[in-house]
Coordinates of C-alpha atoms and ligand atoms in Angstrom, one line a residue:
X4 CA 168.7 51.4 14.3
X5 CA 168.5 51.7 18.1
X6 CA 170.9 54.3 19.5
X7 CA 171.3 52.6 22.9
X8 CA 171.7 49.2 24.5
X9 CA 169.8 50.3 27.6
X10 CA 167.4 47.4 28.1
X11 CA 165.0 49.5 30.2
X12 CA 164.6 51.8 27.3
X13 CA 164.5 49.1 24.6
X14 CA 162.0 46.9 26.4
X15 CA 159.7 49.9 26.9
X16 CA 159.9 51.0 23.3
X17 CA 159.1 47.4 22.2
X18 CA 156.1 47.3 24.4
X19 CA 154.8 50.7 23.1
X20 CA 155.5 49.8 19.5
X21 CA 153.6 46.5 20.0
X22 CA 150.6 48.5 21.2
X23 CA 150.7 51.4 18.7
X24 CA 151.9 49.3 15.7
X25 CA 153.9 51.9 13.7
X26 CA 155.2 51.0 10.3
X27 CA 158.7 52.0 11.3
X28 CA 160.7 53.3 14.2
X29 CA 163.1 56.2 13.7
X30 CA 165.6 57.3 16.4
X31 CA 166.3 61.0 16.6
X32 CA 170.0 61.5 16.8
X33 CA 169.9 65.3 16.8
X34 CA 172.0 65.6 13.6
X35 CA 171.3 68.5 11.3
X36 CA 171.0 66.1 8.3
X37 CA 168.3 64.1 10.0
X38 CA 166.4 67.2 11.0
X39 CA 166.7 68.7 7.5
X40 CA 165.3 65.5 6.0
X41 CA 162.4 65.6 8.5
X42 CA 161.6 69.2 7.7
X43 CA 161.6 68.4 4.0
X44 CA 159.2 65.5 4.6
X45 CA 156.9 67.5 6.7
X46 CA 156.9 70.3 4.0
X47 CA 156.0 67.7 1.4
X48 CA 152.9 66.5 3.3
X49 CA 151.8 70.0 4.3
X50 CA 152.4 69.4 8.0
X51 CA 154.6 72.5 8.0
X52 CA 155.2 75.3 5.5
X53 CA 158.6 76.7 4.8
X54 CA 158.6 80.5 5.2
X55 CA 160.6 83.2 3.4
X56 CA 164.1 82.0 4.0
X57 CA 165.6 85.4 3.4
X58 CA 163.4 87.2 5.9
X59 CA 162.9 84.3 8.3
X60 CA 165.7 81.8 7.8
X61 CA 165.0 78.3 9.2
X62 CA 161.4 79.3 10.0
X63 CA 158.3 77.3 9.4
X64 CA 154.5 77.6 10.0
X65 CA 152.2 74.9 11.3
X66 CA 148.4 74.9 11.8
X67 CA 146.8 72.6 14.4
X68 CA 143.3 71.2 14.1
X69 CA 140.6 73.8 14.9
X70 CA 139.6 71.8 18.0
X71 CA 143.1 71.5 19.3
X72 CA 144.5 74.9 20.1
X73 CA 145.3 75.0 23.8
X74 CA 146.1 73.0 26.9
X75 CA 143.0 71.0 28.1
X76 CA 142.9 71.1 31.8
X77 CA 139.7 69.1 32.1
X78 CA 141.3 66.3 30.2
X79 CA 144.6 66.4 32.1
X80 CA 144.9 63.7 34.8
X81 CA 147.3 62.8 37.7
X82 CA 147.0 59.1 38.1
X83 CA 148.6 58.0 41.3
X84 CA 147.4 55.0 43.4
X85 CA 145.6 57.0 46.1
X86 CA 143.1 59.7 45.0
X87 CA 144.0 61.9 48.0
X88 CA 147.6 62.1 46.7
X89 CA 146.4 63.9 43.6
X90 CA 144.5 66.3 45.8
X91 CA 141.3 68.4 45.3
X92 CA 142.7 70.5 42.4
X93 CA 143.7 67.7 40.0
X94 CA 141.6 65.3 37.9
X95 CA 142.3 61.7 39.1
X96 CA 141.7 58.2 37.9
X97 CA 143.0 54.9 39.2
X98 CA 146.2 54.2 37.2
X99 CA 145.2 50.7 36.2
X100 CA 141.8 51.9 35.0
X101 CA 143.5 54.7 33.1
X102 CA 146.1 52.4 31.5
X103 CA 143.3 50.2 30.3
X104 CA 141.4 53.1 28.8
X105 CA 144.5 54.4 27.1
X106 CA 145.4 51.0 25.8
X107 CA 142.2 51.1 23.8
X108 CA 143.0 54.4 22.3
X109 CA 146.7 53.7 21.5
X110 CA 146.2 50.2 20.0
X111 CA 147.0 50.5 16.4
X112 CA 147.1 54.3 16.6
X113 CA 150.4 54.5 14.7
X114 CA 149.5 52.1 11.9
X115 CA 150.7 53.5 8.6
X116 CA 152.8 56.0 10.6
X117 CA 156.4 56.4 11.9
X118 CA 157.2 56.3 15.5
X119 CA 160.0 58.8 16.3
X120 CA 162.1 58.1 19.4
X121 CA 163.2 61.4 20.9
X122 CA 165.9 61.2 23.7
X123 CA 165.9 64.6 25.4
X124 CA 167.3 66.3 28.4
X125 CA 165.7 68.8 30.7
X126 CA 168.8 70.9 31.6
X127 CA 172.3 70.8 30.2
X128 CA 173.2 67.2 29.3
X129 CA 175.6 65.9 32.0
X130 CA 174.6 68.5 34.6
X131 CA 174.0 67.1 38.1
X132 CA 170.6 68.8 37.9
X133 CA 169.6 67.5 34.5
X134 CA 166.8 64.9 34.1
X135 CA 166.3 62.8 31.0
X136 CA 163.3 61.7 29.1
X137 CA 162.3 59.8 26.0
X138 CA 159.3 60.8 24.0
X139 CA 157.8 58.5 21.5
X140 CA 155.6 60.4 19.0
X141 CA 154.1 60.0 15.5
X142 CA 154.4 63.7 14.8
X143 CA 157.3 65.3 13.0
X144 CA 156.0 68.7 14.3
X145 CA 156.6 67.4 17.8
X146 CA 160.1 66.2 16.9
X147 CA 161.0 69.6 15.5
X148 CA 159.5 71.5 18.5
X149 CA 161.2 69.2 21.0
X150 CA 164.5 69.9 19.3
X151 CA 164.0 73.6 20.0
X152 CA 162.5 73.3 23.5
X153 CA 164.9 70.7 24.9
X154 CA 168.3 69.2 24.3
X155 CA 167.8 66.3 22.0
X156 CA 170.0 63.5 20.6
X157 CA 172.6 60.8 21.1
X158 CA 174.4 62.7 23.8
X159 CA 171.3 62.2 26.1
X160 CA 171.4 58.4 25.6
X161 CA 175.2 58.4 26.3
X162 CA 174.6 60.3 29.5
X163 CA 171.8 58.0 30.5
X164 CA 173.9 54.9 29.9
X165 CA 172.3 51.8 31.4
X166 CA 170.2 53.6 33.9
X167 CA 166.4 53.0 34.0
X168 CA 166.1 56.5 35.5
X169 CA 164.3 58.4 32.7
X170 CA 160.8 59.7 32.1
X171 CA 158.8 57.7 29.6
X172 CA 156.5 59.7 27.3
X173 CA 154.2 58.3 24.7
X174 CA 152.4 60.6 22.3
X175 CA 150.0 59.6 19.5
X176 CA 148.0 62.0 17.4
X177 CA 145.4 59.3 16.8
X178 CA 142.3 61.0 15.4
X179 CA 142.8 64.4 17.2
X180 CA 139.4 63.5 18.7
X181 CA 138.6 66.0 21.5
X182 CA 136.3 63.5 23.1
X183 CA 139.1 61.0 23.6
X184 CA 141.9 63.5 24.3
X185 CA 143.9 62.6 27.4
X186 CA 147.0 64.2 28.9
X187 CA 148.0 61.8 31.6
X188 CA 150.8 61.8 34.2
X189 CA 151.6 58.7 36.2
X190 CA 154.0 60.3 38.7
X191 CA 154.6 57.0 40.5
X192 CA 155.7 55.3 37.3
X193 CA 157.7 58.2 35.7
X194 CA 155.3 58.0 32.8
X195 CA 153.4 60.5 30.6
X196 CA 150.8 59.5 28.0
X197 CA 149.2 62.0 25.6
X198 CA 146.7 61.0 22.9
X199 CA 144.4 62.7 20.4
X200 CA 146.1 66.1 20.4
X201 CA 148.8 67.8 18.4
X202 CA 148.9 71.1 20.3
X203 CA 152.2 72.2 22.0
X204 CA 151.3 72.2 25.7
X205 CA 149.7 68.8 25.4
X206 CA 152.3 67.1 23.3
X207 CA 155.7 68.6 23.9
X208 CA 156.0 66.3 26.9
X209 CA 159.2 67.8 28.3
X210 CA 157.4 71.0 29.2
X211 CA 154.3 71.1 31.4
X212 CA 154.0 67.3 31.7
X213 CA 157.6 66.5 32.7
X214 CA 159.3 69.7 33.8
X215 CA 156.3 70.7 36.0
X216 CA 153.9 67.9 36.8
X217 CA 156.3 64.9 37.1
X218 CA 159.2 67.1 38.2
X219 CA 157.2 68.7 41.1
X220 CA 156.5 65.2 42.4
X221 CA 160.1 64.2 42.0
X222 CA 161.1 67.4 43.7
X223 CA 158.9 66.7 46.7
X224 CA 160.5 63.2 47.1
X225 CA 164.1 64.4 46.4
X226 CA 164.1 67.7 48.2
X227 CA 163.9 70.3 45.4
X228 CA 161.2 72.3 43.6
X229 CA 159.9 72.5 40.1
X230 CA 158.0 75.8 39.6
X231 CA 156.1 77.7 36.9
X232 CA 158.6 80.6 37.1
X233 CA 160.7 82.8 34.9
X234 CA 164.2 83.5 36.0
X235 CA 166.0 86.8 35.3
X236 CA 169.2 88.5 36.2
X237 CA 169.2 92.2 37.1
X238 CA 172.5 93.9 36.4
X239 CA 173.1 97.1 38.3
X240 CA 175.4 100.0 37.2
X241 CA 178.2 98.4 39.3
X242 CA 178.0 95.4 37.1
X243 CA 176.6 93.0 39.7
X244 CA 173.9 90.6 38.6
X245 CA 171.3 89.6 41.1
X246 CA 168.7 86.9 40.2
X247 CA 165.0 86.5 40.9
X248 CA 162.5 83.9 40.0
X249 CA 158.8 84.9 39.4
X250 CA 155.6 82.9 39.2
X251 CA 152.6 84.3 37.3
X252 CA 149.5 82.5 35.9
X253 CA 149.5 81.9 32.2
X254 CA 148.8 85.2 30.2
X255 CA 150.1 87.5 32.9
X256 CA 153.3 88.5 31.0
X257 CA 156.0 86.1 32.2
X258 CA 157.8 86.1 28.9
X259 CA 157.6 89.9 28.8
X260 CA 159.0 90.3 32.3
X261 CA 161.8 87.7 31.7
X262 CA 163.0 89.8 28.7
X263 CA 162.3 93.2 30.0
X264 CA 164.2 96.2 28.5
X265 CA 164.7 98.8 31.3
X266 CA 163.5 102.4 30.6
X267 CA 166.0 104.8 29.1
X268 CA 166.7 106.4 32.4
X269 CA 167.9 103.1 33.7
X270 CA 169.7 102.0 30.6
X271 CA 171.7 105.2 30.6
X272 CA 173.0 104.3 34.0
X273 CA 174.0 100.8 33.0
X274 CA 171.1 98.7 34.2
X275 CA 170.4 95.5 32.2
X276 CA 168.0 92.6 32.5
X277 CA 169.3 89.1 31.5
X278 CA 166.8 86.3 30.7
X279 CA 167.6 82.8 32.1
X280 CA 164.2 81.4 31.5
X281 CA 160.6 82.5 30.8
X282 CA 158.4 79.6 32.1
X283 CA 159.9 77.0 34.3
X284 CA 162.5 76.9 37.1
X285 CA 164.0 74.0 38.9
X286 CA 165.2 75.2 42.3
X287 CA 167.7 73.5 44.6
X288 CA 169.6 74.3 47.7
X289 CA 173.2 74.8 46.9
X290 CA 176.2 73.8 49.0
X291 CA 176.5 77.5 49.9
X292 CA 173.1 77.5 51.5
X293 CA 171.5 79.6 48.9
X294 CA 168.6 78.6 46.6
X295 CA 169.8 78.0 43.0
X296 CA 167.5 78.1 40.0
X297 CA 168.0 76.5 36.6
X298 CA 165.9 76.7 33.5
X299 CA 165.4 73.1 32.3
X300 CA 164.2 74.3 28.8
X301 CA 166.2 75.2 25.8
X302 CA 163.7 77.5 24.0
X303 CA 160.6 79.6 24.4
X304 CA 157.1 78.5 23.6
X305 CA 155.6 82.0 23.6
X306 CA 152.2 83.4 22.9
X307 CA 152.5 85.4 19.6
X308 CA 149.5 87.9 19.7
X309 CA 150.5 91.1 21.5
X310 CA 154.3 90.4 20.9
X311 CA 155.7 93.4 19.2
X312 CA 158.6 95.9 19.0
X313 CA 157.3 97.8 22.0
X314 CA 155.9 95.1 24.3
X315 CA 158.8 92.6 23.9
X316 CA 161.5 93.4 21.2
X317 CA 163.7 90.6 22.6
X318 CA 161.0 88.0 22.1
X319 CA 160.3 89.3 18.6
X320 CA 164.0 89.2 17.8
X321 CA 164.1 85.6 19.1
X322 CA 161.6 84.5 16.5
X323 CA 163.4 85.9 13.4
X324 CA 165.3 82.6 12.7
X325 CA 165.0 78.8 13.3
X326 CA 161.5 79.3 14.7
X327 CA 158.3 77.3 14.3
X328 CA 155.1 79.4 14.3
X329 CA 151.8 77.7 15.2
X330 CA 148.3 79.1 14.2
X331 CA 149.4 82.6 13.2
X332 CA 148.5 84.4 10.0
X333 CA 150.4 83.4 6.8
X334 CA 151.1 86.5 4.7
X335 CA 151.1 85.2 1.2
X336 CA 152.6 88.4 -0.4
X337 CA 156.0 87.8 1.1
X338 CA 155.6 84.3 2.7
X339 CA 156.0 85.6 6.3
X340 CA 153.8 85.6 9.4
X341 CA 151.6 88.1 11.2
X342 CA 149.5 88.2 14.3
X343 CA 147.2 90.6 16.1
X344 CA 149.2 93.2 17.9
X345 CA 152.4 92.7 15.8
X346 CA 151.9 96.0 14.0
X347 CA 149.1 98.1 12.6
X348 CA 149.6 96.7 9.1
X349 CA 147.7 93.4 8.8
X350 CA 148.3 91.7 5.4
X351 CA 145.5 91.7 2.9
X352 CA 146.5 88.6 1.0
X353 CA 146.8 86.1 3.7
X354 CA 145.6 82.9 5.3
X355 CA 144.2 82.8 8.8
X356 CA 145.0 80.2 11.5
X357 CA 142.3 78.0 10.3
X358 CA 143.7 77.8 6.8
X359 CA 141.1 80.1 5.1
X360 CA 141.8 83.1 2.9
X361 CA 142.0 86.2 5.2
X362 CA 142.2 89.9 4.5
X363 CA 143.4 91.8 7.6
X364 CA 142.0 95.1 6.3
X365 CA 138.4 93.9 5.9
X366 CA 138.0 90.9 8.1
X367 CA 136.4 91.3 11.5
X368 CA 137.6 87.8 12.6
X369 CA 141.0 87.4 14.1
X370 CA 143.6 86.1 11.8
X371 CA 145.8 84.4 14.4
X372 CA 144.4 82.3 17.1
X373 CA 144.7 84.2 20.5
X374 CA 146.8 81.3 21.7
X375 CA 149.0 81.1 18.6
X376 CA 152.6 80.5 19.4
X377 CA 156.2 80.7 18.4
X378 CA 158.7 78.0 19.3
X379 CA 162.1 79.8 19.4
X380 CA 165.6 78.8 20.5
X381 CA 166.7 80.5 23.7
X382 CA 170.0 81.3 22.2
X383 CA 168.3 83.6 19.7
X384 CA 167.3 86.0 22.5
X385 CA 169.4 89.1 22.5
X386 CA 169.3 89.3 26.3
X387 CA 169.9 85.6 27.1
X388 CA 172.0 85.3 30.2
X389 CA 175.6 84.1 30.1
X390 CA 174.5 81.8 32.8
X391 CA 171.8 80.1 30.7
X392 CA 174.0 77.1 30.1
X393 CA 175.3 77.0 33.7
X394 CA 174.8 73.4 34.9
X395 CA 173.8 74.5 38.4
X396 CA 171.8 77.6 37.4
X397 CA 171.9 80.9 39.3
X398 CA 171.6 81.9 43.0
X399 CA 168.2 83.4 43.7
X400 CA 167.8 86.5 45.9
X401 CA 164.0 87.1 45.4
X402 CA 161.0 85.0 44.7
X403 CA 158.1 87.0 43.2
X404 CA 154.5 86.0 42.9
X405 CA 151.9 87.9 40.9
X406 CA 148.5 87.8 39.4
X407 CA 146.0 90.0 37.7
X408 CA 144.0 91.9 40.4
X409 CA 142.0 95.1 39.5
X410 CA 141.8 96.3 43.1
X411 CA 142.9 94.1 45.9
X412 CA 146.7 93.6 45.6
X413 CA 149.0 96.6 45.7
X414 CA 151.7 97.2 43.1
X415 CA 154.2 95.3 45.3
X416 CA 154.6 94.0 48.9
X417 CA 157.1 91.8 50.6
X418 CA 156.2 89.0 52.9
X419 CA 157.4 89.1 56.5
X420 CA 159.3 85.9 56.3
X421 CA 159.5 82.6 54.3
X422 CA 156.4 81.0 55.9
X423 CA 154.4 84.1 55.3
X424 CA 155.8 84.2 51.7
X425 CA 154.5 80.6 51.2
X426 CA 151.1 81.9 52.4
X427 CA 151.3 84.8 49.9
X428 CA 152.0 82.3 47.1
X429 CA 149.2 80.0 48.2
X430 CA 146.6 82.8 48.1
X431 CA 147.6 83.9 44.6
X432 CA 144.7 84.6 42.3
X433 CA 144.0 86.2 39.0
X434 CA 140.8 87.8 37.7
X435 CA 139.2 86.8 34.4
X436 CA 139.2 89.5 31.8
X437 CA 136.5 90.7 29.4
X438 CA 138.4 88.9 26.7
X439 CA 137.3 85.5 28.1
X440 CA 133.8 84.1 28.1
X441 CA 132.0 84.4 31.4
X442 CA 131.8 87.0 34.1
X443 CA 134.4 89.6 34.3
X444 CA 136.6 90.0 37.4
X445 CA 135.9 86.5 38.7
X446 CA 138.8 85.4 40.9
X447 CA 140.4 82.2 40.1
X448 CA 142.8 80.9 42.8
X449 CA 146.0 79.8 41.2
X450 CA 148.5 79.1 44.0
X451 CA 152.1 79.7 43.0
X452 CA 150.7 79.7 39.4
X453 CA 150.8 75.9 39.7
X454 CA 147.1 75.1 39.7
X455 CA 147.2 73.3 36.4
X456 CA 150.8 72.0 36.8
X457 CA 151.2 70.5 40.3
X458 CA 151.7 66.8 40.0
X459 CA 150.4 65.9 43.5
X460 CA 148.2 67.2 46.3
X461 CA 148.6 71.0 46.5
X462 CA 148.3 70.8 50.3
X463 CA 151.3 68.6 50.4
X464 CA 153.0 70.9 47.9
X465 CA 152.5 73.8 50.3
X466 CA 154.0 71.7 53.1
X467 CA 157.0 71.0 50.8
X468 CA 157.5 74.7 50.3
X469 CA 157.4 75.2 54.1
X470 CA 159.9 72.3 54.6
X471 CA 162.2 73.7 51.9
X472 CA 162.4 77.0 53.8
X473 CA 163.9 75.2 56.8
X474 CA 166.7 73.8 54.5
X475 CA 167.7 77.1 52.9
X476 CA 170.2 78.9 55.1
X477 CA 170.2 82.1 53.0
X478 CA 166.5 82.3 52.1
X479 CA 165.4 84.4 49.2
X480 CA 162.9 87.1 50.2
X481 CA 159.4 86.6 48.9
X482 CA 157.3 89.3 47.2
X483 CA 154.0 89.8 45.5
X484 CA 153.4 92.1 42.6
X485 CA 150.4 93.3 40.7
X486 CA 150.9 95.1 37.4
X487 CA 147.2 95.2 36.7
X488 CA 145.5 97.6 39.1
X489 CA 142.8 99.6 37.4
X490 CA 140.9 102.8 38.0
X491 CA 137.1 102.8 38.2
X492 CA 136.8 102.9 34.4
X493 CA 138.9 99.8 34.1
X494 CA 142.1 101.6 32.8
X495 CA 145.4 100.2 34.0
X496 CA 147.1 102.6 36.4
X497 CA 150.6 101.3 36.1
X498 CA 152.4 101.4 32.7
X499 CA 153.9 97.9 33.1
X500 CA 156.3 96.4 30.6
X501 CA 159.8 98.0 30.9
X502 CA 158.6 100.2 33.8
X503 CA 158.2 97.1 35.9
X504 CA 162.0 97.5 36.2
X505 CA 161.2 100.2 38.9
X506 CA 159.6 97.6 41.1
X507 CA 162.3 95.0 40.4
X508 CA 164.9 97.5 41.6
X509 CA 163.0 98.0 44.9
X510 CA 162.7 94.3 45.3
X511 CA 166.4 93.8 44.9
X512 CA 167.2 96.6 47.2
X513 CA 165.1 95.0 49.9
X514 CA 166.9 91.7 49.4
X515 CA 170.3 93.4 50.0
X516 CA 169.1 95.7 52.9
X517 CA 169.5 98.8 50.8
X518 CA 166.1 100.3 51.4
X519 CA 163.5 100.6 54.2
X520 CA 159.8 99.7 54.0
X521 CA 156.6 100.3 55.8
X522 CA 155.0 97.5 57.8
X523 CA 151.3 97.0 56.9
X524 CA 148.7 94.3 57.6
X525 CA 149.6 92.2 54.5
X526 CA 153.4 92.7 54.5
X527 CA 156.1 95.3 53.9
X528 CA 155.2 98.0 51.5
X529 CA 157.5 100.5 49.7
X530 CA 157.7 104.1 51.0
X531 CA 156.3 106.2 48.2
X532 CA 159.6 108.0 47.7
X533 CA 161.5 104.7 47.3
X534 CA 160.3 103.7 43.9
X535 CA 162.1 105.5 41.0
X536 CA 159.5 107.3 38.9
X537 CA 161.8 109.4 36.6
X538 CA 160.5 109.1 33.1
X539 CA 157.5 106.9 34.0
X540 CA 154.7 109.3 33.6
X541 CA 153.5 108.2 37.1
X542 CA 153.4 110.7 39.9
X543 CA 153.8 110.2 43.6
X544 CA 150.1 110.5 44.2
X545 CA 149.3 107.8 41.7
X546 CA 152.0 105.6 43.2
X547 CA 150.5 106.1 46.6
X548 CA 147.2 104.9 45.2
X549 CA 148.8 101.9 43.6
X550 CA 150.2 101.0 47.0
X551 CA 147.0 101.2 49.0
X552 CA 145.6 98.2 50.8
X553 CA 141.8 98.4 51.3
X554 CA 140.9 96.5 54.5
X555 CA 137.3 96.1 53.3
X556 CA 138.4 94.3 50.1
X557 CA 140.9 92.2 52.0
X558 CA 138.2 91.1 54.4
X559 CA 136.2 89.8 51.4
X560 CA 139.4 88.2 50.2
X561 CA 139.8 86.4 53.5
X562 CA 136.4 84.6 52.9
X563 CA 137.5 83.5 49.4
X564 CA 140.8 82.2 50.8
X565 CA 139.0 80.3 53.5
X566 CA 136.6 78.6 51.1
X567 CA 139.6 77.6 48.9
X568 CA 141.6 76.3 51.8
X569 CA 138.6 74.3 53.1
X570 CA 138.9 72.1 50.0
X571 CA 142.2 70.7 51.3
X572 CA 140.9 69.3 54.6
X573 CA 143.7 67.7 56.7
X574 CA 146.3 68.3 54.0
X575 CA 146.2 72.1 54.5
X576 CA 149.4 72.8 56.5
X577 CA 148.6 74.2 60.0
X578 CA 151.1 76.9 59.3
X579 CA 149.0 78.3 56.5
X580 CA 145.8 78.1 58.5
X581 CA 147.6 80.1 61.2
X582 CA 149.0 82.6 58.7
X583 CA 145.4 83.2 57.5
X584 CA 144.2 83.8 61.1
X585 CA 147.1 86.2 61.7
X586 CA 146.2 88.1 58.6
X587 CA 142.6 88.3 59.8
X588 CA 143.9 89.6 63.1
X589 CA 146.1 92.3 61.5
X590 CA 143.3 93.5 59.3
X591 CA 141.3 94.1 62.5
Ligands
LIG25 C1 151.2 78.1 29.8 C2 152.3 78.1 28.8 O1 150.1 77.9 29.4 O2 153.5 78.4 29.3 O3 151.4 78.5 31.0 O4 152.1 77.7 27.7
LIG26 MN1 153.5 78.6 31.4

């Protein structure tokens, strides 16, 4: 039975049901009884596997199709009326053409299946910053994941009332056909359509599709920002908590940084890190003239491989109950899960991510897919911030950008001002590693870590960043970090993980005028004595190395930036062009 009288919602569902032709429609009310029944049903069909309920209470395992294990950027489209509004970094198709194409794929796609109606909220229900969505899906896996990642149920429909102001999302697994897989955003219609995938990033429509692509477009029109950023609070020994938001490309350690455990030296003095979010931040100017950030999500969709007691004990602890694992190893001896990098004790009697028998002691092939995931409730995280449920979020003192650069970028530097900070974000880049196919060390430009997630022309997006700066009376300071500098043999020079705390401390001190800096061509750099090294194993000489800026490398960098900027033609903000010229001048 429908859970709302909202005619905009009911008419749209009728239309989608007429096209997809499900056998039945089930509204997700968010109750435990309904979710229990869905879990039981999904277990009975093999869609999910119940894990050892003593060791991993409330936990389940799911395997996707082998061809369906990651986001598909080449099949992700921004369909707005004018191609130039999608910009040079997005795939575009005319909306009417795309609707017609999708209609062919959706027609009858839910025959013999159930359509689930998921009312969900990005942000705390009722918060002035929350936005609502409805996802229609034929996948119980999607329902169960959405329940962890967002706030789902009747309360959302009550908060929406009669308003037509919600994001429409239609997902159908169809045949999981990679040739006909489409992840499509229609920003001008508040609509998302996803077909032929069952993988998280493509089908949990609240996440990348809504909270980044659609929301970035809404933010431009409404005067706020949706960013691919973690949010953390840094508590000092005096008990003050100062917040920062940080953007890194996928696979650069955002979840690890968001849940950082400070080194012993810091812990003993009373330093703590609190996690507000690990992937997405919605940023607005508060009445107090500061920039406020809230995490619209309710859970973590984290990469499993490499997560362990040392790299991220908080993430690991988050996955010990009420978690869904996707594409990890199934340990048959005790009905638990395993992944590469969890520990040095792979199970022998196991099933790999493809569903085949797997012996971790003898097999050369990986047991877990490198992009295997855990979907864990945020409240499970031992360091979750007491402001996590704050309807307005937290005030931001620093914005941090970062990428993976072997040589060019120093450990940390600060921009001269907001506009220069936007420039620093716009030139963000990350190098491909040996783990990926293709040449090593190839630079991929990923401005603000939003390349795959910006719902409109990135040139206009940069202008929006510049415009936002004029509206923030107390602007956060903007920084760039690089944890990934290497020596000539390719070894990382900086220990990273918990030791990144040392850099965060300097960043916060800069924000509160508690430490000086050295002015260089690319920005303000720390004085070598101003970063705490006690207990890090790094000496001042190495730190000095990590802070060097090689003008020759930066001149090469300029050429790469220029080529990238040229793609944007007239939409490149003049301010950024000027920042580039000024950097050129400073490098001499
Ligand atoms: C990503 C993710 O790919 O968060 O960025 O899943
Ligand atoms: Mn992400």
